[in-house]
mmCIF file of C-alpha atoms in Angstrom:
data_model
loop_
_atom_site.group_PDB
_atom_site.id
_atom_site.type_symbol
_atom_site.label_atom_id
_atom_site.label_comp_id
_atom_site.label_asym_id
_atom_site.label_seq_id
_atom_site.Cartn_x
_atom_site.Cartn_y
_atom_site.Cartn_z
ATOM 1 C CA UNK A 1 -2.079 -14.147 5.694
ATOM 2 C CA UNK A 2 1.518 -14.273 6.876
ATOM 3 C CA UNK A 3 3.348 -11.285 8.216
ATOM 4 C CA UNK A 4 6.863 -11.099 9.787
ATOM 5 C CA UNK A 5 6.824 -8.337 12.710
ATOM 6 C CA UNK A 6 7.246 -7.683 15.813
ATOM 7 C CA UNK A 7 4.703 -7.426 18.709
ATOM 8 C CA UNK A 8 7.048 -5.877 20.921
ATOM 9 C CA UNK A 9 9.882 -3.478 20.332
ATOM 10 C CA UNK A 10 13.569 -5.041 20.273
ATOM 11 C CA UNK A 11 16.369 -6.836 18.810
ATOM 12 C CA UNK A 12 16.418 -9.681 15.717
ATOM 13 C CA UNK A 13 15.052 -11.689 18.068
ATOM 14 C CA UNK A 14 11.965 -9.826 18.643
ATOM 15 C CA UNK A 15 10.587 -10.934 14.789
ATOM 16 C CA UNK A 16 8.519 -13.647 14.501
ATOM 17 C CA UNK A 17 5.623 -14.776 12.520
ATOM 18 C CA UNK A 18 2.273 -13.458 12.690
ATOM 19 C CA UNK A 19 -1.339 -14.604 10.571
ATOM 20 C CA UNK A 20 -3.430 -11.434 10.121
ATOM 21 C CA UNK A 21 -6.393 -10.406 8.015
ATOM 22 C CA UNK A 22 -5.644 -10.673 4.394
ATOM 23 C CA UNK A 23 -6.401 -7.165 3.055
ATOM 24 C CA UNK A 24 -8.101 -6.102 -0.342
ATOM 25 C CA UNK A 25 -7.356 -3.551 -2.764
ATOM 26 C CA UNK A 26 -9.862 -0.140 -2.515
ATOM 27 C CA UNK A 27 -10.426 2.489 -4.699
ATOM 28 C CA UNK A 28 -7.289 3.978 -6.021
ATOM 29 C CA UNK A 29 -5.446 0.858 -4.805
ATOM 30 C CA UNK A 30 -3.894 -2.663 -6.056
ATOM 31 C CA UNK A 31 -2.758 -5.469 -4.313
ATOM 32 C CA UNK A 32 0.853 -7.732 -4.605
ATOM 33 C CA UNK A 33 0.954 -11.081 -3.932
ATOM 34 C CA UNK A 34 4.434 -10.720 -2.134
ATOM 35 C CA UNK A 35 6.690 -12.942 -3.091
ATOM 36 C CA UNK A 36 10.015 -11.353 -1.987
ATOM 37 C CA UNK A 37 11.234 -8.518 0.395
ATOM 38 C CA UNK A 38 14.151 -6.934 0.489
ATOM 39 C CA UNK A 39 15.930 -6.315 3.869
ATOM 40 C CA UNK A 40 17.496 -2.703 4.546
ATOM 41 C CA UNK A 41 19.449 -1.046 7.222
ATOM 42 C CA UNK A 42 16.161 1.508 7.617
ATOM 43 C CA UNK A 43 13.846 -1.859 9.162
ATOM 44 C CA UNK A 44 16.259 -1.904 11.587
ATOM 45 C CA UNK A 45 14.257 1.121 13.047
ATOM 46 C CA UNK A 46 11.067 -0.095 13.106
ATOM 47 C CA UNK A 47 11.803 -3.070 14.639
ATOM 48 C CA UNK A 48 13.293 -1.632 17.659
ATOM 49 C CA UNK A 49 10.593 1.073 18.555
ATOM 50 C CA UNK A 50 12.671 4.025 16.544
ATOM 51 C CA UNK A 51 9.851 4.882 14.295
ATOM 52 C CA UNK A 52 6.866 4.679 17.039
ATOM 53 C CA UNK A 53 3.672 2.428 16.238
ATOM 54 C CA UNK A 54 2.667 2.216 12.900
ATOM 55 C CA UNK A 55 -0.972 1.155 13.738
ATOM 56 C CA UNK A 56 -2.939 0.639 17.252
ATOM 57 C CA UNK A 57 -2.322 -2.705 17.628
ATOM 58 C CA UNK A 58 0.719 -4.934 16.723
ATOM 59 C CA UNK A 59 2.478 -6.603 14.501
ATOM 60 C CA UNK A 60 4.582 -3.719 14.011
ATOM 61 C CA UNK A 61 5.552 -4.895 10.435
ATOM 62 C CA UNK A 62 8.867 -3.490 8.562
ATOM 63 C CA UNK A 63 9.949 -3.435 5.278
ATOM 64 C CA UNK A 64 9.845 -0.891 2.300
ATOM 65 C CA UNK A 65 10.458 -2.403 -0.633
ATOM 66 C CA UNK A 66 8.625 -5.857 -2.395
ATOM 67 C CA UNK A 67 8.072 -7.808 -5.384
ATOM 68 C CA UNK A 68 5.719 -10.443 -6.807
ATOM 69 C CA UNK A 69 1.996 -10.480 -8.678
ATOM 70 C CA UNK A 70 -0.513 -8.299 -9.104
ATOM 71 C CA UNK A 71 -3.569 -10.205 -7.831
ATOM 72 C CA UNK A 72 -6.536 -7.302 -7.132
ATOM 73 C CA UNK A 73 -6.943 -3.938 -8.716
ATOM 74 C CA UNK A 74 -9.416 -1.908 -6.209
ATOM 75 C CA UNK A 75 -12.859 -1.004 -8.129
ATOM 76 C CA UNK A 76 -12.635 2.312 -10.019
ATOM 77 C CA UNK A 77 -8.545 2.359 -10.091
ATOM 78 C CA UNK A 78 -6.880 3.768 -13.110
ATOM 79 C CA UNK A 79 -3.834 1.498 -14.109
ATOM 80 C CA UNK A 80 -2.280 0.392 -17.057
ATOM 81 C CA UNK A 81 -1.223 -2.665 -15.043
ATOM 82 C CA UNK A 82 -2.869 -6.112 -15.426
ATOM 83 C CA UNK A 83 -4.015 -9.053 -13.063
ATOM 84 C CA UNK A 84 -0.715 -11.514 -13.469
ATOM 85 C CA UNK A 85 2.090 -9.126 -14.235
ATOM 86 C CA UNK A 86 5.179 -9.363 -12.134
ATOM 87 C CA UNK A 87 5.279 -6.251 -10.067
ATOM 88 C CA UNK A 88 7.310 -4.336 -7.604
ATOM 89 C CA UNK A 89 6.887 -1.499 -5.227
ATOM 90 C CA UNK A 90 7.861 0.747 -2.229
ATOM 91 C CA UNK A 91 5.867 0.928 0.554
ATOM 92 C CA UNK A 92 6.088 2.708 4.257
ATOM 93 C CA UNK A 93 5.970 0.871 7.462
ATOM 94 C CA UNK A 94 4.816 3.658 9.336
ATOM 95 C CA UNK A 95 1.586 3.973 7.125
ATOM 96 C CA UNK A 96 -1.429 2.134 8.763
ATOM 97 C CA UNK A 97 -1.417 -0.796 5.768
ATOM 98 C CA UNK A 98 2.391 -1.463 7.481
ATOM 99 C CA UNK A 99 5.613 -2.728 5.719
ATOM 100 C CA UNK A 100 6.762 -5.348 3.055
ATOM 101 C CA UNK A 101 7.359 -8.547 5.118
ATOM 102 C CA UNK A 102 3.754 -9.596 4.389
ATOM 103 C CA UNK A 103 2.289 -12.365 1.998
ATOM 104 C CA UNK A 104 -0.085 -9.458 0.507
ATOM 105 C CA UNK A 105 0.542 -5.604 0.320
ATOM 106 C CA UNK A 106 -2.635 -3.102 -0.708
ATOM 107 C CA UNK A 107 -0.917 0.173 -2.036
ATOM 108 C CA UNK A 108 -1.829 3.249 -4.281
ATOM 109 C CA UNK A 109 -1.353 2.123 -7.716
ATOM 110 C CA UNK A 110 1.321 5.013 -8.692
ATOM 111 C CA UNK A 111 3.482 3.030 -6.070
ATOM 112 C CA UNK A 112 3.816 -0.134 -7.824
ATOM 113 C CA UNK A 113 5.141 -0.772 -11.859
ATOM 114 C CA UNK A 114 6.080 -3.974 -13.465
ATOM 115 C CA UNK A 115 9.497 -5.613 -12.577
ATOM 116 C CA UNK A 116 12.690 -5.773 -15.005
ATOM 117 C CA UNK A 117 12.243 -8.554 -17.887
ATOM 118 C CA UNK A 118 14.714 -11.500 -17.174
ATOM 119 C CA UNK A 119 14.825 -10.969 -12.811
ATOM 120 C CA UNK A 120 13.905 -12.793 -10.442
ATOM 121 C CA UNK A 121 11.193 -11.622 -7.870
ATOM 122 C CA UNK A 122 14.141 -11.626 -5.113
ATOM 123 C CA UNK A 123 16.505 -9.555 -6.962
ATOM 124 C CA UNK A 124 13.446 -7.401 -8.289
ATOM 125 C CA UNK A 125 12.723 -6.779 -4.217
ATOM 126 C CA UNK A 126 15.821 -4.989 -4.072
ATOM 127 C CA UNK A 127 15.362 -2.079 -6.726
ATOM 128 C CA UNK A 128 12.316 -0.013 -5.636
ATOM 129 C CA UNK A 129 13.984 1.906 -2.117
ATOM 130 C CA UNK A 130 17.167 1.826 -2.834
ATOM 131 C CA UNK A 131 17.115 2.879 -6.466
ATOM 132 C CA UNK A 132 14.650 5.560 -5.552
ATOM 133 C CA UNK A 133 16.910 6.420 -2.749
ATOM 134 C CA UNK A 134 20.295 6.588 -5.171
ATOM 135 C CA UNK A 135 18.087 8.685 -7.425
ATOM 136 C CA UNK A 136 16.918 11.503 -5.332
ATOM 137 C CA UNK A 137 20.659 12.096 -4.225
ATOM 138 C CA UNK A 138 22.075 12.190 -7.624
ATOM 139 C CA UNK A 139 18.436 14.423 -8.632
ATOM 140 C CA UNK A 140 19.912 16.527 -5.020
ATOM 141 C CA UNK A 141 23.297 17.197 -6.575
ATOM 142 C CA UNK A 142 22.132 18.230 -9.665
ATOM 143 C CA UNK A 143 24.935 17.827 -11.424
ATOM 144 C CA UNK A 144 25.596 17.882 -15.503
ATOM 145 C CA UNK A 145 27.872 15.550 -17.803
ATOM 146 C CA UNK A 146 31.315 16.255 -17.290
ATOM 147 C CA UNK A 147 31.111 16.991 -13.658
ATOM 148 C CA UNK A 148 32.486 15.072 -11.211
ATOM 149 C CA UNK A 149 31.318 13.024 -8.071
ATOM 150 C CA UNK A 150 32.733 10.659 -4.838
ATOM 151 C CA UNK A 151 30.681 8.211 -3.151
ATOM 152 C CA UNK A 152 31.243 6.874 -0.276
ATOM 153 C CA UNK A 153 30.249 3.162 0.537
ATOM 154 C CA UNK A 154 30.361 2.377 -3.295
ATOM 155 C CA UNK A 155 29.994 -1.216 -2.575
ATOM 156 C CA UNK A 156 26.954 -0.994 -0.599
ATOM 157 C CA UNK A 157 23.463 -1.040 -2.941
ATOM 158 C CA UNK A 158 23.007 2.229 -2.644
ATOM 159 C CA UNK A 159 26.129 3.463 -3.228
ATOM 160 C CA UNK A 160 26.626 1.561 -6.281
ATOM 161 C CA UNK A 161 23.425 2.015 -7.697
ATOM 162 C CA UNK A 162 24.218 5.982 -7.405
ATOM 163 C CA UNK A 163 27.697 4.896 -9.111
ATOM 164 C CA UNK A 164 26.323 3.124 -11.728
ATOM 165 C CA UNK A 165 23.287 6.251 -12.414
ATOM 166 C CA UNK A 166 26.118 8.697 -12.911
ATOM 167 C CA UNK A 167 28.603 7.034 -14.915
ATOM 168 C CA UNK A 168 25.108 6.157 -17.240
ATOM 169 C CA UNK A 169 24.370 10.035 -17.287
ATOM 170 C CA UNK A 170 28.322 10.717 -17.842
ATOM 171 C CA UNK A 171 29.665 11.912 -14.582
ATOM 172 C CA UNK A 172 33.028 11.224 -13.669
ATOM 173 C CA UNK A 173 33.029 8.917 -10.511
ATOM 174 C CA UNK A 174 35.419 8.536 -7.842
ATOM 175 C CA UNK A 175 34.260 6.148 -5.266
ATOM 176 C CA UNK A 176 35.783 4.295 -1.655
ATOM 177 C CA UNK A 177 36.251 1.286 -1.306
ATOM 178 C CA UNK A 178 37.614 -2.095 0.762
ATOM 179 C CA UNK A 179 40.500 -3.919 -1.110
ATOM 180 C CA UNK A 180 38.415 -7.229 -1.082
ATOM 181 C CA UNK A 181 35.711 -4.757 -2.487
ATOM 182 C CA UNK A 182 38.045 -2.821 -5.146
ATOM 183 C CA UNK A 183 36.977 -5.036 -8.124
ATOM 184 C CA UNK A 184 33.339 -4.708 -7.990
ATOM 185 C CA UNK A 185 33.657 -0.914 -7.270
ATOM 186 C CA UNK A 186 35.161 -0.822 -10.707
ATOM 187 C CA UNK A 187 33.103 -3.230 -11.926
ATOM 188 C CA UNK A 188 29.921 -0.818 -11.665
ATOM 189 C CA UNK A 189 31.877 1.668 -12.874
ATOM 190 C CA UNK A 190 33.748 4.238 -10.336
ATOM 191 C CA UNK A 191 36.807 5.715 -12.971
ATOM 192 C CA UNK A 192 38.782 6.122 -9.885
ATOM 193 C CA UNK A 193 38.679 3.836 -7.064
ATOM 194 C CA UNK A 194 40.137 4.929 -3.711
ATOM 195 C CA UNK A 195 40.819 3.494 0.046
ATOM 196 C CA UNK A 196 37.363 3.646 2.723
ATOM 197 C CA UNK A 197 38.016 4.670 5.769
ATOM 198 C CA UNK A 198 39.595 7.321 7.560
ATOM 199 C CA UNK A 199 41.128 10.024 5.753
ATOM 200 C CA UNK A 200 39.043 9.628 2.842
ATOM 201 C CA UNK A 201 38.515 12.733 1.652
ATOM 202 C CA UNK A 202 42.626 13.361 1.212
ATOM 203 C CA UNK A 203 42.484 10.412 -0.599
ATOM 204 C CA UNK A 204 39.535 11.853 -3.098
ATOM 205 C CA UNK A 205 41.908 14.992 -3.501
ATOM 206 C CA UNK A 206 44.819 12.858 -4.737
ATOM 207 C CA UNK A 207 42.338 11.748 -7.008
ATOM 208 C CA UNK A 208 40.511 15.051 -8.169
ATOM 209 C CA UNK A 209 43.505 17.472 -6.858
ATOM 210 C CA UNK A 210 40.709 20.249 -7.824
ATOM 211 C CA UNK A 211 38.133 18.714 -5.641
ATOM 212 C CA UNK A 212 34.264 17.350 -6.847
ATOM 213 C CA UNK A 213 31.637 18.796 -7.518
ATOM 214 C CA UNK A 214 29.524 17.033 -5.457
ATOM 215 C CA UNK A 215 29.688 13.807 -3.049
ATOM 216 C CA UNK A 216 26.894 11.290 -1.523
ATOM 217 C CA UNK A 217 27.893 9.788 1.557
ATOM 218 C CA UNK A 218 26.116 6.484 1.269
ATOM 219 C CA UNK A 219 28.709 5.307 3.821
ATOM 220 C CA UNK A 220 26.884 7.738 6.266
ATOM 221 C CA UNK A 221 30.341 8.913 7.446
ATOM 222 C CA UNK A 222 29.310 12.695 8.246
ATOM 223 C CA UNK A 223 29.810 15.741 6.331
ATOM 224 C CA UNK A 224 32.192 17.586 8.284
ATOM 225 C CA UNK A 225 34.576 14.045 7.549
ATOM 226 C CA UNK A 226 34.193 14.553 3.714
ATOM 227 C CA UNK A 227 33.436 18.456 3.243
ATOM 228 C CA UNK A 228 37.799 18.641 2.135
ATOM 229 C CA UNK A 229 37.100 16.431 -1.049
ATOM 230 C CA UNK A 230 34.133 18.698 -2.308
ATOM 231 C CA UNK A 231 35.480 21.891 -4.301
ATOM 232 C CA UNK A 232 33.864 25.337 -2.992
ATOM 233 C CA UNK A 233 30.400 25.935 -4.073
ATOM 234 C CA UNK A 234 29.595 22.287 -4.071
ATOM 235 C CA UNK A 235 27.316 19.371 -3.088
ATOM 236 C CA UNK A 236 27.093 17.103 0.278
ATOM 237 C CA UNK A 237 24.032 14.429 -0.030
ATOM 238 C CA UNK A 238 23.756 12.902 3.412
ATOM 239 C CA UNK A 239 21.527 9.537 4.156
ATOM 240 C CA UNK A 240 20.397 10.112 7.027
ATOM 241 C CA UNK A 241 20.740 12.828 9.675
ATOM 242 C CA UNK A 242 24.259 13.551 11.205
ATOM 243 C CA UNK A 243 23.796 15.328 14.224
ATOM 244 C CA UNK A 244 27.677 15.912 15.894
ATOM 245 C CA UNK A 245 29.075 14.411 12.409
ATOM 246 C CA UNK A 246 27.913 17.380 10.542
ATOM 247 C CA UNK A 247 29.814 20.203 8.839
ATOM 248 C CA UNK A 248 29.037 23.456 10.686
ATOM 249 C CA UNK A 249 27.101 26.063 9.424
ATOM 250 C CA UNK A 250 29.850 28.127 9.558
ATOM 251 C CA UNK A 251 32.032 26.149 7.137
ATOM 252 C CA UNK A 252 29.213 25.756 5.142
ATOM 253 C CA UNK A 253 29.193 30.051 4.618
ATOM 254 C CA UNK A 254 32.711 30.501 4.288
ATOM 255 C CA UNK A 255 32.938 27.653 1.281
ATOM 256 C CA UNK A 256 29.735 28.043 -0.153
ATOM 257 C CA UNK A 257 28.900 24.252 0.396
ATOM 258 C CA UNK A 258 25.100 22.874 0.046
ATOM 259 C CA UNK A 259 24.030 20.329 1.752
ATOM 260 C CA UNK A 260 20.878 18.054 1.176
ATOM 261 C CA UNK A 261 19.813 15.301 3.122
ATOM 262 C CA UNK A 262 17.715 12.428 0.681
ATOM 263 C CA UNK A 263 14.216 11.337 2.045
ATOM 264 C CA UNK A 264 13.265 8.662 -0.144
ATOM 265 C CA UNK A 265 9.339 9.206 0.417
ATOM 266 C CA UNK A 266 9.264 12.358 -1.540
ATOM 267 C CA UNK A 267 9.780 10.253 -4.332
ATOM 268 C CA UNK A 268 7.184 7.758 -2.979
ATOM 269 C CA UNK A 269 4.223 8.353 -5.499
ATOM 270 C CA UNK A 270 6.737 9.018 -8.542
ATOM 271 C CA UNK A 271 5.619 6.184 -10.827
ATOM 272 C CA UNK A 272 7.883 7.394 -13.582
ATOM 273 C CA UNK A 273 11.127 7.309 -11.649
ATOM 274 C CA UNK A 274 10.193 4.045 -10.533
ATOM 275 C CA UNK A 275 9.327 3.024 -13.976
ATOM 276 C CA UNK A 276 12.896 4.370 -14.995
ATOM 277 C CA UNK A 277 14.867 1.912 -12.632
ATOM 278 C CA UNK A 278 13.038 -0.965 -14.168
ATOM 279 C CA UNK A 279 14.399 0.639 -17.323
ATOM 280 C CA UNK A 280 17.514 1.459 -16.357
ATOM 281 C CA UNK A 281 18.384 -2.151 -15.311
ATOM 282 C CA UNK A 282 16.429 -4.217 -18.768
ATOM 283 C CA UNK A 283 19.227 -1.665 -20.471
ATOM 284 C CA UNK A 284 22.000 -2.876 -18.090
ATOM 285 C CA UNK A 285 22.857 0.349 -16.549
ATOM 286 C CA UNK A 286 21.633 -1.209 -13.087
ATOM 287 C CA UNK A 287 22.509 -4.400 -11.730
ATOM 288 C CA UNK A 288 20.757 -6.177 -8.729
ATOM 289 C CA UNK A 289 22.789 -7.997 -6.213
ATOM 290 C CA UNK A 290 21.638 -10.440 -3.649
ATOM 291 C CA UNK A 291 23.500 -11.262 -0.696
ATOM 292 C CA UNK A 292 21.112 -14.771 0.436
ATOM 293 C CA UNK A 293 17.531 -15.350 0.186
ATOM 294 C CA UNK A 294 16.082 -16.779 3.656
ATOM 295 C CA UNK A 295 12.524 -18.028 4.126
ATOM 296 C CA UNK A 296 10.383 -14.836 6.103
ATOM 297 C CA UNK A 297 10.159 -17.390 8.952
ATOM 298 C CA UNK A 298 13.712 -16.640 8.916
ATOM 299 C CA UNK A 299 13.556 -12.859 9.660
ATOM 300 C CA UNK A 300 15.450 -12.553 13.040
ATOM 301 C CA UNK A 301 18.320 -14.270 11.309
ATOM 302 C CA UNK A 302 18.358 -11.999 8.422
ATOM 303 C CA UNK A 303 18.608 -8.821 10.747
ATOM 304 C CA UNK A 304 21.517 -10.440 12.631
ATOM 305 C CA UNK A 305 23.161 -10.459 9.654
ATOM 306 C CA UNK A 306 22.375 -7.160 8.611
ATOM 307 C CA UNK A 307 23.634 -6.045 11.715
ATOM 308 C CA UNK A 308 26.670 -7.802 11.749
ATOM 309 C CA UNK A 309 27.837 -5.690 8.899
ATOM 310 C CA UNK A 310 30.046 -6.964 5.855
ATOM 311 C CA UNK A 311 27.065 -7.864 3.554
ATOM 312 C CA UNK A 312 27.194 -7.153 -0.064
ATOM 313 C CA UNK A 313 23.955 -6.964 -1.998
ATOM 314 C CA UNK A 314 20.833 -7.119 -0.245
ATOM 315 C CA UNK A 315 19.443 -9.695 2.362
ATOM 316 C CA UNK A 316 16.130 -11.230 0.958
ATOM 317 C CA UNK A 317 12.959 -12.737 2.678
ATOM 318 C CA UNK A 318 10.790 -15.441 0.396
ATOM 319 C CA UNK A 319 6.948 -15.466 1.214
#
């Protein structure tokens, strides 16, 4: 079978095509036909040898999130799922069966549900990370109806997903944005939207003069940057880790501030939360945007793009 990866560590020019053993579903397991995989800022770290080796030999292959057809359900697996259904799933590149970018995936079956009615198997691709991903943090700040929360990067998937999730579960959003990028802020729903960039969090208090209650910074601007727009006794959901960019622990005392950092895996085997985002977007609380769908032989130009910044939706490799 096909696989996009890279045999040595490196830049979007390290990805090329590989053919590989086509794997079969075991006990426990199903496989995908692939048909589409999304492309995420996280692949970026496989690819260049942040991860470590995913298996003992190469193709290092990225990729965490997929959709297309069930094709094999592994002998003595429990699934309500049928041979033909349109299907997506998460997977982990740093797990021995390797990433998405693959013409067939073998996963647990609690990692895989069917796609939303009425999408297409690219725009399906791009619902399974990040949707799990805008879920934990709004699951992180725990927050009720009537509360309020920023998000920064709310027109990036993630961000907007977590927009649209918390206006749907009546949480009053305020949310950053670009002024080319203003109108589809609003359009997913922010009730306030405010300038990115620097100074943010002033701007979020001109907003919400009492502060929020909590904030995800899917803009991965650093906590000690936003900590002024969160009231005392809030939330801070981080993406990733923050190192220098982080409030101090002090800070964090003297206002009572929490903060979480989301790793999507722990919601890995949660079949119904994925189930819920397929849900969530047949009732039109979600919506799935697509920046370009290349062909996977196509990879290293997808990344450059990626990495060139300014995309909005998600990058998409066809197998």
């Amino acid at each position: 079978m096909k696989t996009v990866g890279v045999a040595r560590f490196g830049g979007p020019e390290a990805l090329r095509v590989f053919e590989v053993p086509e794997p079969h579903a075991g006990p426990g397991q199903v496989r995908v036909r692939v048909h589409a995989a999304s492309v995420n800022p996280g692949d970026r770290y496989l690819r260049n040898g942040s991860l470590g080796r995913n298996s003992a030999t190469p193709p290092y292959v990225p990729g965490m999130e997929a959709a297309g057809v069930l094709d094999e359900i592994g002998a003595g697996t429990v699934t309500d799922l049928r041979i033909g259904d349109r299907v997506m799933a998460m997977t982990v590149p740093t797990e021995p069966g390797g990433g998405a970018y693959a013409q067939y995936l073998t996963l647990p079956a609690q990692r895989v549900t069917r796609a939303p009615e009425g999408t297409s198997h690219a725009e399906a691709a791009t619902l399974p990370m990040n949707g799990l991903t805008a879920r934990r943090a709004l699951d992180l700040l725990g927050l009720s109806p009537g509360q309020t929360v920023a998000v920064t990067g709310g027109a990036g998937v993630v961000g907007g997903f977590v927009i649209q999730m918390a206006r749907a579960e009546g949480i009053t959003v305020v949310a950053d944005a670009s002024p080319t990028d203003e109108e589809l802020v609003r359009s997913l729903g922010a009730d306030r939207v405010i300038r990115r960039g620097p100074g943010v969090a002033r701007r979020v208090l001109d907003a919400m003069p009492e502060g929020v209650d909590g904030l995800v910074d899917a803009a991965v601007i650093g906590s000690a940057a936003v900590a002024g727009a969160v009231r005392d006794g809030g939330v801070i959901v981080t993406l990733l880790g923050e190192g220098p960019h982080a409030i101090s622990p002090a800070e964090l005392r003297r206002r009572s501030l929490r903060t979480s950092m989301v790793f999507v895996p722990d919601y890995l085997d949660d079949r119904a939360r994925l189930d819920r985002l397929r849900s969530q977007v047949e009732a039109g609380e979600l919506t799935l945007r697509i920046a370009r769908v290349l062909p996977a032989e196509q990879a290293a130009e997808a990344h450059q793009l990626l990495e060139a910044g300014g995309v909005r939706g998600r990058l998409v490799l066809a197998f």
